[in-house]
Amino acid sequence: MSKKDSSIGFAIGILAGVVGGIAAGILLAPKSGEESRRELKDAYEDLMQKYSPEITQAKKQAMEMIKSSKEKIEDTYKKFNENLKAQKLAHAKNCEIDVYEI
């Protein structure tokens, strides 16, 4: 894993921890359901306003990584299929030569 990938993962982990901590604190507090939901909504909106650029950047980087990974997997699959076909063709040619030599 590259340094860039690990720093993105760390940032996402920190963000998830903060969100989880806020949610747990609000949900476990001895308040009415309506009041808890309102506080949770307010905390979510504050978090989104405060970290919107970072969240957008993290989403963009994650999507780029997914796209890159998908392309690498597709390339590897294509090469594997081409090698498999080449091996089958070579085997068929060897069998054909063996049959004609008999």
PDB file of C-alpha atoms in Angstrom:
ATOM      1  CA  MET A   1       0.000   0.000   0.000  1.00  0.00           C
ATOM      2  CA  SER A   2       1.426   3.375  -0.928  1.00  0.00           C
ATOM      3  CA  LYS A   3       1.857   6.235   1.514  1.00  0.00           C
ATOM      4  CA  LYS A   4      -0.971   8.126  -0.223  1.00  0.00           C
ATOM      5  CA  ASP A   5      -3.349   5.164   0.137  1.00  0.00           C
ATOM      6  CA  SER A   6      -2.522   4.698   3.810  1.00  0.00           C
ATOM      7  CA  SER A   7      -3.001   8.409   4.571  1.00  0.00           C
ATOM      8  CA  ILE A   8      -6.399   8.370   2.844  1.00  0.00           C
ATOM      9  CA  GLY A   9      -7.381   5.303   4.833  1.00  0.00           C
ATOM     10  CA  PHE A  10      -6.207   6.948   8.049  1.00  0.00           C
ATOM     11  CA  ALA A  11      -8.229  10.106   7.303  1.00  0.00           C
ATOM     12  CA  ILE A  12     -11.337   8.067   6.546  1.00  0.00           C
ATOM     13  CA  GLY A  13     -10.795   6.107   9.764  1.00  0.00           C
ATOM     14  CA  ILE A  14     -10.496   9.300  11.808  1.00  0.00           C
ATOM     15  CA  LEU A  15     -13.642  10.693  10.199  1.00  0.00           C
ATOM     16  CA  ALA A  16     -15.551   7.467  10.864  1.00  0.00           C
ATOM     17  CA  GLY A  17     -14.377   7.517  14.484  1.00  0.00           C
ATOM     18  CA  VAL A  18     -15.513  11.091  14.986  1.00  0.00           C
ATOM     19  CA  VAL A  19     -18.904  10.406  13.430  1.00  0.00           C
ATOM     20  CA  GLY A  20     -19.310   7.200  15.435  1.00  0.00           C
ATOM     21  CA  GLY A  21     -18.354   8.948  18.670  1.00  0.00           C
ATOM     22  CA  ILE A  22     -20.809  11.749  18.087  1.00  0.00           C
ATOM     23  CA  ALA A  23     -23.600   9.350  17.186  1.00  0.00           C
ATOM     24  CA  ALA A  24     -22.927   7.113  20.191  1.00  0.00           C
ATOM     25  CA  GLY A  25     -22.800  10.099  22.539  1.00  0.00           C
ATOM     26  CA  ILE A  26     -26.089  11.435  21.292  1.00  0.00           C
ATOM     27  CA  LEU A  27     -27.884   8.108  21.098  1.00  0.00           C
ATOM     28  CA  LEU A  28     -26.772   6.964  24.550  1.00  0.00           C
ATOM     29  CA  ALA A  29     -27.560  10.252  26.289  1.00  0.00           C
ATOM     30  CA  PRO A  30     -30.627  10.174  28.574  1.00  0.00           C
ATOM     31  CA  LYS A  31     -32.831  12.433  26.438  1.00  0.00           C
ATOM     32  CA  SER A  32     -36.084  12.030  24.600  1.00  0.00           C
ATOM     33  CA  GLY A  33     -36.020  10.465  21.146  1.00  0.00           C
ATOM     34  CA  GLU A  34     -37.114  13.665  19.457  1.00  0.00           C
ATOM     35  CA  GLU A  35     -34.434  15.701  21.205  1.00  0.00           C
ATOM     36  CA  SER A  36     -31.771  13.097  20.422  1.00  0.00           C
ATOM     37  CA  ARG A  37     -32.740  12.994  16.751  1.00  0.00           C
ATOM     38  CA  ARG A  38     -32.657  16.788  16.551  1.00  0.00           C
ATOM     39  CA  GLU A  39     -29.199  16.885  18.149  1.00  0.00           C
ATOM     40  CA  LEU A  40     -27.975  14.115  15.856  1.00  0.00           C
ATOM     41  CA  LYS A  41     -29.298  15.993  12.828  1.00  0.00           C
ATOM     42  CA  ASP A  42     -27.680  19.239  14.006  1.00  0.00           C
ATOM     43  CA  ALA A  43     -24.357  17.482  14.667  1.00  0.00           C
ATOM     44  CA  TYR A  44     -24.497  15.871  11.218  1.00  0.00           C
ATOM     45  CA  GLU A  45     -25.207  19.200   9.529  1.00  0.00           C
ATOM     46  CA  ASP A  46     -22.398  20.908  11.470  1.00  0.00           C
ATOM     47  CA  LEU A  47     -20.005  18.121  10.548  1.00  0.00           C
ATOM     48  CA  MET A  48     -20.980  18.302   6.884  1.00  0.00           C
ATOM     49  CA  GLN A  49     -20.525  22.069   6.788  1.00  0.00           C
ATOM     50  CA  LYS A  50     -17.213  21.928   8.611  1.00  0.00           C
ATOM     51  CA  TYR A  51     -15.677  19.035   6.665  1.00  0.00           C
ATOM     52  CA  SER A  52     -17.502  19.207   3.330  1.00  0.00           C
ATOM     53  CA  PRO A  53     -14.379  19.940   1.228  1.00  0.00           C
ATOM     54  CA  GLU A  54     -12.447  17.112   2.909  1.00  0.00           C
ATOM     55  CA  ILE A  55     -15.329  14.680   2.496  1.00  0.00           C
ATOM     56  CA  THR A  56     -15.711  15.638  -1.156  1.00  0.00           C
ATOM     57  CA  GLN A  57     -11.965  15.194  -1.720  1.00  0.00           C
ATOM     58  CA  ALA A  58     -11.967  11.820   0.069  1.00  0.00           C
ATOM     59  CA  LYS A  59     -14.914  10.641  -2.044  1.00  0.00           C
ATOM     60  CA  LYS A  60     -13.139  11.795  -5.205  1.00  0.00           C
ATOM     61  CA  GLN A  61      -9.937   9.988  -4.240  1.00  0.00           C
ATOM     62  CA  ALA A  62     -11.854   6.851  -3.313  1.00  0.00           C
ATOM     63  CA  MET A  63     -13.647   6.851  -6.659  1.00  0.00           C
ATOM     64  CA  GLU A  64     -10.333   7.334  -8.494  1.00  0.00           C
ATOM     65  CA  MET A  65      -8.817   4.422  -6.572  1.00  0.00           C
ATOM     66  CA  ILE A  66     -11.822   2.241  -7.391  1.00  0.00           C
ATOM     67  CA  LYS A  67     -11.594   3.167 -11.071  1.00  0.00           C
ATOM     68  CA  SER A  68      -7.853   2.494 -11.134  1.00  0.00           C
ATOM     69  CA  SER A  69      -8.300  -0.841  -9.370  1.00  0.00           C
ATOM     70  CA  LYS A  70     -11.074  -1.826 -11.747  1.00  0.00           C
ATOM     71  CA  GLU A  71      -8.890  -1.030 -14.754  1.00  0.00           C
ATOM     72  CA  LYS A  72      -5.990  -3.043 -13.309  1.00  0.00           C
ATOM     73  CA  ILE A  73      -8.259  -6.016 -12.640  1.00  0.00           C
ATOM     74  CA  GLU A  74      -9.719  -5.833 -16.151  1.00  0.00           C
ATOM     75  CA  ASP A  75      -6.215  -5.658 -17.684  1.00  0.00           C
ATOM     76  CA  THR A  76      -5.036  -8.613 -15.616  1.00  0.00           C
ATOM     77  CA  TYR A  77      -8.129 -10.605 -16.560  1.00  0.00           C
ATOM     78  CA  LYS A  78      -7.609  -9.795 -20.238  1.00  0.00           C
ATOM     79  CA  LYS A  79      -3.938 -10.877 -20.090  1.00  0.00           C
ATOM     80  CA  PHE A  80      -4.900 -14.054 -18.250  1.00  0.00           C
ATOM     81  CA  ASN A  81      -7.486 -14.911 -20.908  1.00  0.00           C
ATOM     82  CA  GLU A  82      -5.017 -14.197 -23.712  1.00  0.00           C
ATOM     83  CA  ASN A  83      -2.399 -16.426 -22.076  1.00  0.00           C
ATOM     84  CA  LEU A  84      -4.948 -19.173 -21.545  1.00  0.00           C
ATOM     85  CA  LYS A  85      -6.024 -19.015 -25.189  1.00  0.00           C
ATOM     86  CA  ALA A  86      -2.387 -19.049 -26.320  1.00  0.00           C
ATOM     87  CA  GLN A  87      -1.681 -22.104 -24.164  1.00  0.00           C
ATOM     88  CA  LYS A  88      -4.756 -23.906 -25.499  1.00  0.00           C
ATOM     89  CA  LEU A  89      -3.757 -23.067 -29.073  1.00  0.00           C
ATOM     90  CA  ALA A  90      -0.188 -24.263 -28.485  1.00  0.00           C
ATOM     91  CA  HIS A  91      -1.483 -27.467 -26.931  1.00  0.00           C
ATOM     92  CA  ALA A  92      -3.849 -28.013 -29.867  1.00  0.00           C
ATOM     93  CA  LYS A  93      -0.988 -27.473 -32.335  1.00  0.00           C
ATOM     94  CA  ASN A  94       1.193 -29.942 -30.442  1.00  0.00           C
ATOM     95  CA  CYS A  95      -1.602 -32.508 -30.498  1.00  0.00           C
ATOM     96  CA  GLU A  96      -2.114 -31.895 -34.208  1.00  0.00           C
ATOM     97  CA  ILE A  97       1.581 -32.382 -34.941  1.00  0.00           C
ATOM     98  CA  ASP A  98       1.646 -35.558 -32.852  1.00  0.00           C
ATOM     99  CA  VAL A  99      -1.341 -36.975 -34.774  1.00  0.00           C
ATOM    100  CA  TYR A 100       0.249 -36.274 -38.170  1.00  0.00           C
ATOM    101  CA  GLU A 101       3.570 -37.767 -37.124  1.00  0.00           C
ATOM    102  CA  ILE A 102       2.024 -41.107 -36.229  1.00  0.00           C
TER     103      ILE A 102
END
